[in-house]
Coordinates of C-alpha atoms and ligand atoms in Angstrom, one line a residue:
M1 CA 5.7 23.4 -0.2
N2 CA 2.5 23.2 1.8
M3 CA 2.7 24.5 5.4
N4 CA -1.0 24.3 6.1
P5 CA -1.5 23.5 9.9
S6 CA -4.2 21.0 9.0
N7 CA -1.3 19.0 7.5
F8 CA -0.1 17.9 11.0
L9 CA -1.1 14.4 12.0
N10 CA -2.9 16.2 14.9
P11 CA -2.5 20.0 15.2
K12 CA -2.4 19.5 19.0
F13 CA 0.8 17.5 18.7
P14 CA 2.7 19.4 15.9
S15 CA 6.0 17.6 16.2
L16 CA 7.7 14.5 14.7
W17 CA 6.3 11.4 16.5
H18 CA 8.7 8.9 17.8
G19 CA 7.7 5.7 19.6
G20 CA 6.0 2.5 19.0
D21 CA 3.5 -0.3 19.9
Y22 CA 3.4 -0.6 23.7
N23 CA 1.8 -3.7 25.1
P24 CA 2.0 -3.1 28.9
E25 CA -0.7 -5.7 29.6
Q26 CA 2.1 -8.3 29.0
W27 CA 4.1 -6.9 32.0
P28 CA 3.7 -6.2 35.7
K29 CA 3.5 -2.7 36.9
E30 CA 7.1 -2.4 38.1
V31 CA 8.1 -2.8 34.5
W32 CA 5.8 0.1 33.5
T33 CA 7.8 2.5 35.7
E34 CA 11.1 1.4 34.1
D35 CA 9.5 1.7 30.7
L36 CA 8.4 5.3 31.3
R37 CA 11.9 6.2 32.4
L38 CA 13.5 4.6 29.4
M39 CA 11.0 6.3 27.0
K40 CA 12.3 9.6 28.1
V41 CA 15.9 8.5 27.6
A42 CA 15.1 7.3 24.1
G43 CA 13.3 10.5 23.1
V44 CA 10.0 8.6 22.7
N45 CA 6.9 10.8 22.6
A46 CA 4.2 8.6 21.0
L47 CA 2.9 5.2 22.1
T48 CA 0.4 2.9 20.5
M49 CA -1.7 1.0 23.0
G50 CA -4.6 -1.3 23.1
V51 CA -4.0 -3.1 19.8
F52 CA -4.4 -6.6 21.2
S53 CA -6.1 -5.8 24.5
W54 CA -9.6 -7.0 24.1
V55 CA -9.5 -9.7 26.8
T56 CA -7.8 -7.2 29.2
L57 CA -10.5 -4.6 28.5
E58 CA -13.4 -6.9 28.6
P59 CA -12.4 -10.1 30.4
A60 CA -16.0 -11.4 30.4
E61 CA -19.0 -10.3 28.3
G62 CA -20.2 -6.8 29.4
E63 CA -17.5 -6.6 32.2
Y64 CA -15.1 -3.8 31.4
D65 CA -11.8 -2.9 33.0
F66 CA -10.0 0.1 31.5
S67 CA -7.6 0.5 34.5
F68 CA -4.3 -0.1 32.7
L69 CA -5.2 2.5 30.0
D70 CA -6.5 5.0 32.7
E71 CA -3.2 4.8 34.5
L72 CA -0.8 4.7 31.6
M73 CA -2.5 7.4 29.5
G74 CA -2.3 9.6 32.6
R75 CA 1.3 8.9 33.3
L76 CA 2.4 9.2 29.7
G77 CA 0.5 12.4 29.3
D78 CA 2.2 13.7 32.5
Q79 CA 5.6 13.1 31.0
G80 CA 4.7 14.9 27.7
A81 CA 4.1 11.9 25.6
H82 CA 0.9 11.2 23.6
V83 CA -1.1 8.1 22.9
I84 CA -2.3 6.4 19.7
L85 CA -5.2 4.4 21.0
A86 CA -6.3 1.3 19.1
T87 CA -9.6 -0.5 19.0
P88 CA -8.8 -4.2 19.7
S89 CA -10.8 -5.9 16.9
A90 CA -7.9 -7.6 15.2
A91 CA -8.0 -10.3 17.9
P92 CA -11.3 -11.1 19.5
P93 CA -11.1 -12.9 22.9
A94 CA -11.6 -16.6 23.3
W95 CA -14.8 -16.2 25.4
M96 CA -16.5 -14.4 22.5
A97 CA -15.5 -17.1 19.9
K98 CA -16.8 -19.8 22.2
K99 CA -20.1 -18.1 22.7
Y100 CA -20.6 -16.8 19.2
P101 CA -18.8 -19.1 16.8
E102 CA -20.2 -17.2 13.8
I103 CA -17.7 -14.4 14.5
L104 CA -14.9 -16.6 13.3
R105 CA -13.5 -16.5 9.8
T106 CA -14.3 -19.1 7.1
G107 CA -11.4 -20.0 4.8
P108 CA -11.5 -20.7 1.0
D109 CA -12.2 -24.3 1.8
R110 CA -15.5 -23.1 3.4
V111 CA -14.5 -24.4 6.8
R112 CA -14.9 -22.1 9.7
R113 CA -11.7 -21.6 11.6
L114 CA -11.2 -22.1 15.3
H115 CA -10.3 -19.3 17.7
G116 CA -6.7 -18.1 17.6
N117 CA -4.1 -16.1 15.8
R118 CA -5.5 -12.8 14.7
V119 CA -7.5 -11.2 11.9
N120 CA -9.5 -14.3 12.2
Y121 CA -13.0 -12.8 12.2
N122 CA -16.0 -12.9 9.9
L123 CA -16.3 -9.6 8.2
A124 CA -20.0 -10.1 7.6
S125 CA -21.0 -11.3 11.1
P126 CA -23.7 -8.9 12.6
I127 CA -22.6 -10.1 16.0
Y128 CA -18.9 -9.2 15.5
R129 CA -19.9 -5.9 13.9
A130 CA -22.0 -5.1 17.0
K131 CA -19.3 -6.1 19.4
T132 CA -16.6 -4.1 17.7
R133 CA -18.9 -1.0 17.6
E134 CA -19.7 -1.5 21.3
M135 CA -16.1 -1.7 22.2
A136 CA -15.2 1.4 20.1
T137 CA -18.1 3.2 21.8
K138 CA -16.8 2.4 25.3
L139 CA -13.3 3.5 24.4
A140 CA -14.5 6.8 22.9
E141 CA -16.8 7.5 25.9
R142 CA -13.9 6.9 28.3
F143 CA -10.9 8.4 26.4
G144 CA -12.4 10.4 23.6
D145 CA -11.4 13.7 25.1
H146 CA -8.3 12.6 27.1
P147 CA -5.6 15.2 26.9
A148 CA -3.0 12.6 25.9
L149 CA -5.0 11.1 23.1
A150 CA -3.5 12.0 19.7
L151 CA -4.9 9.5 17.2
W152 CA -7.3 6.7 17.0
H153 CA -5.8 3.5 15.5
V154 CA -8.7 1.4 14.3
S155 CA -8.0 -2.3 14.5
N156 CA -4.7 -3.6 13.1
E157 CA -3.6 -4.5 9.6
Y158 CA -7.0 -5.3 8.1
G159 CA -6.7 -8.0 5.6
G160 CA -7.8 -11.2 4.0
E161 CA -11.1 -12.5 2.6
D162 CA -13.9 -14.3 4.3
Y163 CA -15.7 -17.2 2.6
S164 CA -18.7 -17.6 4.9
E165 CA -22.3 -18.0 3.6
Q166 CA -23.0 -14.6 5.2
T167 CA -20.2 -13.0 3.1
R168 CA -21.4 -14.8 0.0
G169 CA -24.9 -13.3 0.6
A170 CA -23.3 -9.9 1.0
F171 CA -21.4 -10.4 -2.2
I172 CA -24.5 -11.2 -4.1
D173 CA -26.3 -8.2 -2.7
W174 CA -23.3 -6.1 -3.7
L175 CA -23.5 -7.5 -7.3
K176 CA -27.3 -6.8 -7.4
A177 CA -26.6 -3.2 -6.5
K178 CA -23.8 -2.9 -9.1
F179 CA -25.9 -4.4 -11.9
D180 CA -29.2 -2.8 -11.0
G181 CA -30.7 -6.1 -10.1
D182 CA -30.4 -7.2 -13.7
L183 CA -28.7 -10.6 -14.1
D184 CA -28.5 -10.1 -17.9
K185 CA -26.3 -7.1 -17.3
L186 CA -24.0 -9.2 -15.1
N187 CA -23.9 -12.0 -17.7
A188 CA -23.0 -9.6 -20.4
A189 CA -20.3 -7.9 -18.4
Y190 CA -18.8 -11.2 -17.4
W191 CA -19.0 -12.9 -20.9
T192 CA -20.6 -15.9 -19.2
A193 CA -21.7 -17.5 -22.5
F194 CA -18.2 -18.9 -22.3
W195 CA -18.0 -22.5 -21.0
S196 CA -21.7 -22.4 -20.2
H197 CA -21.3 -20.0 -17.3
C198 CA -24.6 -18.0 -17.7
Y199 CA -26.3 -17.5 -14.4
T200 CA -30.1 -17.8 -14.3
E201 CA -30.5 -17.1 -10.6
W202 CA -28.5 -14.8 -8.4
D203 CA -28.1 -17.5 -5.8
Q204 CA -26.1 -19.6 -8.2
I205 CA -23.1 -17.2 -7.8
E206 CA -20.3 -18.6 -5.7
I207 CA -17.4 -16.8 -4.3
P208 CA -14.6 -17.4 -6.9
G209 CA -11.0 -18.3 -6.3
Q210 CA -8.3 -21.0 -6.1
P211 CA -8.4 -23.9 -5.3
Y212 CA -12.0 -24.7 -4.7
S213 CA -14.0 -22.5 -6.9
E214 CA -14.3 -20.6 -10.2
T215 CA -11.3 -18.8 -11.6
S216 CA -12.2 -18.6 -15.3
I217 CA -14.7 -15.6 -15.3
H218 CA -12.3 -12.7 -14.8
G219 CA -15.1 -10.1 -14.4
L220 CA -16.3 -12.1 -11.5
T221 CA -12.9 -12.6 -9.9
L222 CA -12.3 -8.9 -10.3
D223 CA -15.6 -8.0 -8.7
W224 CA -14.9 -10.4 -5.8
R225 CA -11.6 -8.5 -5.2
R226 CA -13.5 -5.2 -5.4
F227 CA -16.2 -6.5 -3.0
S228 CA -13.7 -7.9 -0.5
S229 CA -11.8 -4.7 -0.4
A230 CA -15.0 -2.7 0.0
Q231 CA -16.3 -5.1 2.6
T232 CA -13.2 -4.5 4.7
L233 CA -13.6 -0.7 4.3
D234 CA -17.3 -1.1 5.4
F235 CA -16.2 -3.1 8.4
Y236 CA -13.8 -0.3 9.3
L237 CA -16.5 2.4 8.8
N238 CA -18.9 0.5 11.1
E239 CA -16.2 0.2 13.8
S240 CA -14.9 3.7 13.5
E241 CA -18.2 5.5 13.5
P242 CA -18.6 5.8 17.3
L243 CA -15.1 7.3 17.4
R244 CA -16.1 10.0 14.9
Q245 CA -19.3 10.7 16.7
L246 CA -18.0 10.7 20.3
S247 CA -14.5 12.0 19.8
P248 CA -14.8 14.3 16.8
D249 CA -11.6 16.3 17.5
V250 CA -9.3 13.3 17.4
P251 CA -8.1 12.1 14.0
I252 CA -8.6 8.5 12.9
T253 CA -6.3 6.1 11.0
T254 CA -5.7 2.4 10.5
N255 CA -2.2 0.9 9.9
M256 CA -1.8 -0.3 6.4
M257 CA 0.7 -2.6 4.7
G258 CA 2.4 -1.0 1.7
T259 CA 0.8 -2.2 -1.5
F260 CA -1.0 -5.1 0.2
E261 CA -2.9 -6.5 -2.7
P262 CA -6.3 -7.4 -1.3
L263 CA -7.1 -3.9 -0.1
D264 CA -7.3 -1.0 -2.6
Y265 CA -6.1 1.7 -0.2
W266 CA -7.1 4.5 -2.5
K267 CA -10.7 3.8 -1.6
W268 CA -9.9 4.8 2.1
K269 CA -8.7 8.2 1.2
D270 CA -11.8 10.0 2.4
H271 CA -12.3 7.8 5.4
V272 CA -8.9 8.1 7.3
D273 CA -7.6 11.5 8.5
C274 CA -4.0 10.5 7.9
F275 CA -2.4 7.5 6.3
T276 CA -0.1 5.3 8.3
W277 CA 1.8 2.2 7.3
D278 CA 4.0 -0.6 8.6
S279 CA 7.3 -1.0 6.8
Y280 CA 9.6 -3.9 7.3
P281 CA 12.2 -4.0 4.5
C282 CA 14.8 -6.7 4.8
F283 CA 18.2 -5.4 5.9
T284 CA 20.9 -7.4 4.3
D285 CA 24.2 -6.5 2.6
H286 CA 22.9 -8.5 -0.3
P287 CA 22.4 -6.7 -3.6
M288 CA 18.7 -6.9 -2.9
E289 CA 19.1 -4.2 -0.4
T290 CA 19.4 -1.4 -2.9
H291 CA 16.3 -2.6 -4.5
D292 CA 14.5 -2.6 -1.3
W293 CA 15.3 1.1 -0.5
V294 CA 13.8 2.0 -3.9
K295 CA 10.7 0.0 -3.0
V296 CA 10.4 1.7 0.4
A297 CA 10.8 5.1 -1.2
F298 CA 8.1 4.3 -3.8
I299 CA 5.7 3.2 -1.1
H300 CA 6.4 6.2 1.1
D301 CA 5.7 8.5 -1.9
M302 CA 2.4 6.7 -2.4
Y303 CA 1.4 7.2 1.3
R304 CA 2.3 11.0 1.0
S305 CA 0.3 11.1 -2.3
F306 CA -2.9 9.5 -0.9
K307 CA -3.9 12.8 0.8
Q308 CA -1.1 15.1 -0.4
K309 CA 0.0 15.5 3.1
P310 CA 2.3 13.9 5.7
F311 CA 1.8 10.3 6.6
L312 CA 3.2 8.3 9.5
L313 CA 5.6 5.3 9.5
I314 CA 3.7 3.8 12.4
E315 CA 5.5 0.4 12.6
S316 CA 9.0 -0.7 11.6
T317 CA 11.6 -2.8 13.5
P318 CA 14.4 -1.3 15.4
S319 CA 16.5 -4.4 14.7
S320 CA 15.0 -7.3 12.9
S321 CA 11.7 -9.0 12.1
N322 CA 11.1 -12.6 13.2
W323 CA 8.9 -13.5 10.2
Y324 CA 11.8 -13.3 7.7
P325 CA 13.4 -16.7 6.9
A326 CA 16.5 -15.4 8.7
M327 CA 16.5 -12.6 11.3
R328 CA 19.3 -10.5 9.8
L329 CA 20.1 -7.6 12.0
K330 CA 20.1 -4.0 10.8
R331 CA 23.6 -3.0 10.2
P332 CA 24.9 0.0 12.2
G333 CA 23.5 3.2 10.8
V334 CA 20.7 1.5 8.8
H335 CA 18.2 2.3 11.4
M336 CA 18.9 6.0 11.2
F337 CA 18.8 5.7 7.4
E338 CA 15.4 4.0 7.4
C339 CA 13.9 6.6 9.8
M340 CA 15.3 9.6 8.0
Q341 CA 14.3 8.1 4.6
A342 CA 10.7 8.0 5.9
V343 CA 10.8 11.5 7.2
A344 CA 12.4 12.8 3.9
H345 CA 9.5 11.3 1.9
G346 CA 6.9 12.8 4.2
S347 CA 6.5 10.8 7.3
D348 CA 5.9 12.9 10.4
G349 CA 7.8 10.5 12.6
A350 CA 9.2 7.0 13.0
M351 CA 7.6 4.3 15.1
Y352 CA 8.4 0.8 15.9
F353 CA 7.0 -2.6 16.6
Q354 CA 7.5 -2.9 19.5
W355 CA 8.7 -1.0 22.6
R356 CA 9.5 -4.0 24.8
Q357 CA 10.3 -7.5 23.5
S358 CA 7.9 -10.1 24.6
R359 CA 9.1 -13.1 26.7
G360 CA 6.7 -15.6 25.2
S361 CA 4.6 -16.6 22.2
Q362 CA 4.9 -15.8 18.5
E363 CA 6.8 -12.5 18.7
K364 CA 9.3 -13.2 21.4
W365 CA 12.2 -13.0 19.0
H366 CA 10.9 -10.0 17.0
G367 CA 13.1 -6.9 17.4
A368 CA 12.1 -4.3 20.0
V369 CA 13.6 -1.1 21.5
V370 CA 14.0 -2.7 24.9
G371 CA 15.3 -6.2 24.2
H372 CA 15.9 -9.3 26.3
A373 CA 19.5 -8.1 26.8
G374 CA 18.3 -4.8 28.2
A375 CA 18.1 -1.2 27.1
E376 CA 20.7 1.5 27.8
G377 CA 24.1 0.6 26.4
T378 CA 22.7 -1.9 23.9
R379 CA 23.4 -1.1 20.3
V380 CA 19.7 -1.1 19.3
F381 CA 18.5 1.1 22.2
E382 CA 21.3 3.6 21.6
E383 CA 20.5 3.8 17.9
V384 CA 16.9 4.4 18.7
A385 CA 17.8 7.1 21.2
E386 CA 20.0 8.8 18.5
V387 CA 16.9 8.8 16.1
G388 CA 14.9 10.3 19.0
A389 CA 17.4 13.1 19.3
R390 CA 17.6 13.7 15.6
L391 CA 13.8 13.9 15.2
M392 CA 13.8 16.6 17.9
E393 CA 16.4 18.6 16.0
I394 CA 14.5 18.5 12.7
A395 CA 11.0 18.9 14.3
E396 CA 10.4 21.9 12.0
V397 CA 9.7 19.6 9.0
A398 CA 6.5 18.3 10.7
G399 CA 3.4 19.2 8.7
Q400 CA 5.4 20.2 5.6
C401 CA 4.7 18.6 2.2
E402 CA 6.5 19.1 -1.1
S403 CA 4.7 18.9 -4.4
S404 CA 5.9 16.8 -7.3
E405 CA 6.1 17.3 -11.0
V406 CA 6.1 13.6 -11.8
A407 CA 3.5 11.0 -11.0
C408 CA 3.9 7.3 -11.4
I409 CA 0.7 5.3 -11.7
Y410 CA 0.3 2.2 -9.6
D411 CA -3.2 1.0 -9.7
W412 CA -4.7 -1.8 -7.6
E413 CA -7.5 -2.8 -9.9
N414 CA -5.0 -2.9 -12.8
Q415 CA -2.8 -5.3 -10.7
W416 CA -5.8 -7.5 -9.9
A417 CA -6.8 -7.8 -13.6
L418 CA -3.2 -8.5 -14.7
R419 CA -2.7 -11.2 -12.0
D420 CA -5.9 -13.0 -12.9
S421 CA -5.4 -12.9 -16.7
C422 CA -4.5 -16.2 -18.2
G423 CA -2.0 -14.7 -20.8
P424 CA 0.2 -13.3 -22.3
I425 CA 2.1 -15.1 -19.5
V426 CA 0.3 -17.0 -16.8
G427 CA -0.1 -15.5 -13.3
E428 CA 1.9 -12.6 -11.9
K429 CA 3.0 -10.2 -14.6
G430 CA 5.6 -8.2 -12.6
Y431 CA 3.5 -5.0 -12.7
F432 CA 4.8 -3.6 -9.4
L433 CA 8.4 -4.3 -10.2
E434 CA 8.0 -2.6 -13.6
C435 CA 6.6 0.5 -11.9
L436 CA 9.6 0.4 -9.6
D437 CA 12.0 0.2 -12.5
Y438 CA 10.5 3.3 -14.1
Y439 CA 10.4 5.1 -10.8
R440 CA 14.0 4.2 -10.0
G441 CA 15.4 6.4 -12.8
F442 CA 13.8 9.5 -11.1
W443 CA 14.8 8.4 -7.6
E444 CA 18.4 8.0 -8.8
R445 CA 18.3 11.6 -10.0
S446 CA 16.7 13.0 -6.9
V447 CA 13.5 13.9 -8.7
Q448 CA 10.5 13.6 -6.3
C449 CA 7.6 11.6 -7.7
D450 CA 4.1 11.1 -6.5
V451 CA 2.6 7.6 -6.8
I452 CA -1.1 7.7 -7.7
D453 CA -3.8 5.5 -9.2
S454 CA -5.5 6.1 -12.5
D455 CA -8.6 7.7 -10.9
Q456 CA -6.6 10.7 -9.6
D457 CA -6.3 14.1 -11.1
F458 CA -3.4 14.2 -13.6
S459 CA -3.4 18.0 -14.1
P460 CA -0.9 19.0 -11.3
Y461 CA 1.9 17.1 -13.1
K462 CA 4.3 17.7 -15.9
L463 CA 4.9 14.0 -16.5
I464 CA 2.8 10.9 -15.9
V465 CA 4.5 7.5 -16.1
A466 CA 2.0 4.8 -16.5
P467 CA 3.6 1.4 -17.3
M468 CA 1.5 -1.6 -18.1
L469 CA -1.8 0.3 -17.8
Y470 CA -3.7 -2.8 -18.9
M471 CA -7.1 -1.8 -17.6
L472 CA -8.6 1.4 -18.8
K473 CA -11.2 2.4 -16.2
P474 CA -14.0 4.8 -17.5
D475 CA -12.6 8.1 -18.7
V476 CA -9.0 7.3 -18.1
A477 CA -8.1 7.4 -21.8
E478 CA -9.9 10.7 -22.3
R479 CA -8.2 12.2 -19.2
L480 CA -4.8 11.1 -20.3
T481 CA -5.5 12.5 -23.8
A482 CA -6.6 15.8 -22.3
F483 CA -3.5 15.9 -20.0
V484 CA -1.2 15.6 -23.1
E485 CA -3.2 18.0 -25.2
A486 CA -2.8 20.6 -22.4
G487 CA 1.0 20.2 -22.4
G488 CA 1.7 17.2 -20.3
T489 CA 4.0 14.3 -21.1
L490 CA 2.8 10.7 -20.8
V491 CA 5.0 7.6 -20.8
T492 CA 3.2 4.3 -21.1
S493 CA 4.2 0.8 -22.3
Y494 CA 3.3 -2.6 -23.6
L495 CA 0.1 -4.3 -22.3
S496 CA -1.6 -0.9 -21.9
G497 CA -5.2 -0.1 -22.8
L498 CA -6.2 -3.7 -23.4
V499 CA -9.3 -4.3 -21.2
D500 CA -12.1 -2.2 -19.7
E501 CA -13.2 -2.1 -16.1
N502 CA -15.0 -5.5 -16.4
D503 CA -11.9 -7.0 -17.9
L504 CA -13.5 -7.2 -21.3
V505 CA -11.0 -6.7 -24.1
I506 CA -11.2 -3.3 -25.8
P507 CA -11.2 -3.9 -29.6
R508 CA -8.1 -2.3 -31.1
G509 CA -9.7 -0.9 -34.3
E510 CA -9.6 2.8 -35.1
S511 CA -11.6 3.6 -32.1
W512 CA -9.0 2.2 -29.7
P513 CA -9.1 4.8 -27.0
L514 CA -5.3 5.4 -26.7
E515 CA -4.7 5.7 -30.4
R516 CA -5.1 9.5 -30.5
V517 CA -2.8 10.2 -27.6
L518 CA -0.1 7.6 -28.5
G519 CA -0.2 7.6 -32.3
I520 CA 0.2 3.9 -32.4
N521 CA -2.1 0.8 -32.3
P522 CA -0.9 -2.5 -30.8
E523 CA -1.4 -5.5 -33.0
E524 CA 0.2 -8.5 -31.4
I525 CA 2.1 -9.3 -28.2
D526 CA 5.0 -11.8 -28.2
A527 CA 5.5 -13.2 -24.7
L528 CA 8.9 -14.7 -24.0
Y529 CA 10.2 -17.3 -21.6
P530 CA 12.2 -15.9 -18.7
D531 CA 15.6 -16.7 -20.3
E532 CA 14.8 -15.2 -23.7
R533 CA 15.9 -11.8 -24.9
V534 CA 15.3 -9.7 -28.0
R535 CA 17.8 -6.9 -28.9
I536 CA 16.4 -3.4 -29.2
Q537 CA 18.0 -0.2 -30.5
T538 CA 17.0 3.4 -29.8
Q539 CA 18.1 7.0 -30.4
I540 CA 18.3 7.8 -26.7
G541 CA 20.9 6.7 -24.1
S542 CA 23.4 4.1 -25.0
G543 CA 21.5 2.9 -28.1
T544 CA 21.1 -0.8 -27.6
Y545 CA 19.5 -2.8 -24.8
M546 CA 17.7 -6.1 -24.3
A547 CA 14.0 -6.7 -24.1
S548 CA 12.4 -9.6 -22.2
R549 CA 9.0 -11.2 -21.3
F550 CA 6.7 -8.9 -23.4
C551 CA 7.3 -7.5 -26.8
D552 CA 4.3 -5.6 -28.4
I553 CA 4.2 -5.3 -32.1
V554 CA 2.5 -2.0 -32.9
R555 CA 1.2 -0.3 -36.0
L556 CA 2.1 3.4 -36.4
R557 CA -0.8 5.8 -36.4
G558 CA 1.2 9.1 -36.6
A559 CA 3.9 8.6 -34.0
E560 CA 7.6 9.1 -34.7
V561 CA 9.8 6.0 -34.2
L562 CA 12.7 6.6 -31.7
G563 CA 13.7 2.9 -31.5
T564 CA 13.1 -0.4 -33.1
Y565 CA 13.6 -4.1 -32.4
A566 CA 16.8 -5.5 -33.7
G567 CA 15.9 -9.2 -33.6
E568 CA 13.1 -11.6 -34.1
F569 CA 10.7 -11.5 -37.0
Y570 CA 9.7 -8.1 -35.9
A571 CA 13.1 -6.6 -36.3
W572 CA 12.8 -2.9 -37.5
K573 CA 9.3 -2.6 -36.1
P574 CA 8.8 0.2 -33.5
F575 CA 10.0 -0.4 -30.0
L576 CA 10.0 3.2 -28.8
T577 CA 7.7 5.9 -30.2
R578 CA 7.0 9.5 -29.5
H579 CA 3.9 11.4 -30.5
E580 CA 2.9 15.0 -30.2
L581 CA -0.7 16.0 -29.5
G582 CA -1.8 19.6 -28.8
R583 CA 0.9 21.1 -26.6
G584 CA 2.1 17.8 -25.1
T585 CA 3.9 14.6 -26.0
S586 CA 3.6 10.9 -25.3
Y587 CA 6.0 8.0 -25.4
Y588 CA 5.2 4.4 -25.9
V589 CA 7.7 1.7 -24.8
A590 CA 6.7 -1.5 -26.6
A591 CA 8.7 -4.0 -24.5
R592 CA 9.9 -4.8 -21.0
T593 CA 13.5 -3.8 -20.9
E594 CA 16.6 -4.0 -18.8
R595 CA 17.1 -1.3 -16.1
A596 CA 19.7 0.5 -18.2
F597 CA 17.0 1.6 -20.6
H598 CA 14.6 2.8 -17.9
D599 CA 17.6 4.8 -16.5
D600 CA 18.4 6.4 -19.8
L601 CA 14.8 7.2 -20.5
A602 CA 14.5 8.9 -17.1
G603 CA 17.7 10.8 -17.8
H604 CA 16.3 11.9 -21.2
L605 CA 12.9 13.0 -19.6
V606 CA 14.6 14.9 -16.7
A607 CA 16.7 16.9 -19.2
E608 CA 13.9 17.4 -21.8
L609 CA 11.3 18.5 -19.3
Q610 CA 13.8 20.2 -17.0
L611 CA 12.4 18.4 -14.0
K612 CA 13.2 19.8 -10.6
R613 CA 16.0 17.9 -8.8
A614 CA 16.6 18.2 -5.1
T615 CA 20.3 18.9 -5.7
G616 CA 22.9 18.7 -8.4
E617 CA 24.8 15.5 -9.2
T618 CA 25.4 13.2 -6.3
P619 CA 27.8 10.3 -5.9
Q620 CA 26.6 6.9 -7.0
G621 CA 24.0 5.6 -4.5
V622 CA 23.3 9.0 -2.8
R623 CA 19.9 10.6 -3.3
A624 CA 18.6 13.9 -2.1
I625 CA 15.1 15.0 -1.1
N626 CA 14.1 18.5 0.0
R627 CA 11.5 18.8 2.8
G628 CA 10.8 22.1 4.5
P629 CA 14.0 23.8 5.4
F630 CA 16.2 20.7 5.0
T631 CA 17.8 18.7 2.3
F632 CA 18.1 15.0 3.3
L633 CA 21.1 13.3 1.7
M634 CA 20.8 9.5 1.8
N635 CA 23.6 7.1 1.1
S636 CA 22.1 3.7 0.6
T637 CA 25.3 2.0 -0.3
A638 CA 27.4 -0.1 2.2
Ligands
GLA1 C1 2.7 -6.2 12.0 C2 1.7 -6.0 13.1 C3 2.4 -6.0 14.5 C4 3.5 -7.0 14.6 C5 4.5 -6.8 13.4 C6 5.7 -7.7 13.5 O1 3.1 -5.0 11.5 O2 0.9 -4.9 13.0 O3 1.4 -6.3 15.4 O4 3.0 -8.3 14.5 O5 3.8 -7.0 12.2 O6 6.5 -7.4 12.4

């Protein structure tokens, strides 16, 4: 357990934070007074303001009006609340788009969009970069040392790619830097002799992607994803720099979106002071619900793992989300469950979108703490107030972070490479869901896991679970081997170790980099149609299970066989192997399996490695997590 005071989101506000997005500019002042009263009733102590306020703060170019923030930051501070202040770059004002059309985003069809919606800006536009920096400077100068300011919230949900000529130029510059200005190196890394794709001038390189451009050069598509993710980070760094300089004591974050595929959030680790994310699982009584709680748990664990310190659930809905096909309401008690689940996994609070429900426009039906039907006495408001009271009771957990013995690897670049690969099945390969299925077995047993990517340090763990580790980035095979030799246990699976960081296939001769640690060498992969199954039999768990989608056929290179296929022409070939190296052990699972196998494998590993469980046996559907002085018991069943 880590009780380091620097683990607080902000040591000046060492409590659990409760509140949400507050958009007072949509309301007259009388409503503000009522809002402030209700916030006290609901136990709300943290409000995010300014997210979409650009036109209020700068109604015409160079004319600023910070009066609503002046007044409300003062009044909120006076009643003991603190403010998360956003920079408004997610939605530039119409006057700016009219005067400087280059700030608008260009779509994959290479057509520049018109003003509107949000996150509709050109990431490469020097004008927009200057404007966002200027606004951040003004905000930092005015509020940077305000006593109520607890956290800077830079922009909102960064995302998406830009296809402007400016961005294409930036992409080419990025490639020149990556390949030392040597086009031959790029051509070799991208295997461009294929289909006559050799580039002879840098300017021939187009942004790849469906449906208008190149998709067949996987090294290029991968680098485009890397570039776009890096370009967004660079945009954030440009915008947040004035905050760092002028307001050095206030931590900085940006709200993220789970495992949002276009942005490799691991790359932000050294650039945000705390991680925050927006979680909107669907709340139905459908069997999917159980699945969703595992998914949310997995993502919370990832957000704690990013910095090995508490994170913040900065947005969630108090009732329902209007962008789901149907706005199912949270069932009674689910709201408390969701908030406590976040805190148990390491969130230092629970926050909502949004405080007061809008009357008009896109989000008028989105759930809010204060709804169209009112506040006090409504089911939603009372449940929120109950959470507020509970957070105060357990405020001691703030800043506390438990360490894990198990880490699951979920790696963005690996997902990008798997998605783009044309084979063994086309398109999405189900990597995330497979990671969840491995994770689930530990979750069911109340064993806390970290979720890391393959660039992180493996040495703090007893067990690394790395399913479908298709891409081996430099040194990963060596580091996994060293981890096992030093006494660690590694579990990996089919489709692992097949390509390098440029998506070039790694030859699987004797020098295949995972052979030493796994004691096997994959020869062929049989990909199945969704309805096809192959029986498998193992020495662990119930003995027989079904495999689906991917069946690797492997050659033994020293590993012991714990299970075999029981069907197809590869019947009796290894399905599950175990190999000892140095002081450690590795397991290889050659096929995608049904959940029962993941569950039995997790049970076997928990017993064999005597992994720490938060509590003894719990009833079906109940999990436990320890954090600080508390054990959280969570019943995710109806
Ligand atoms: C995101 C945004 C919010 C709001 C919510 C609605 O999380 O950050 O501004 O639009 O979605 O669910």
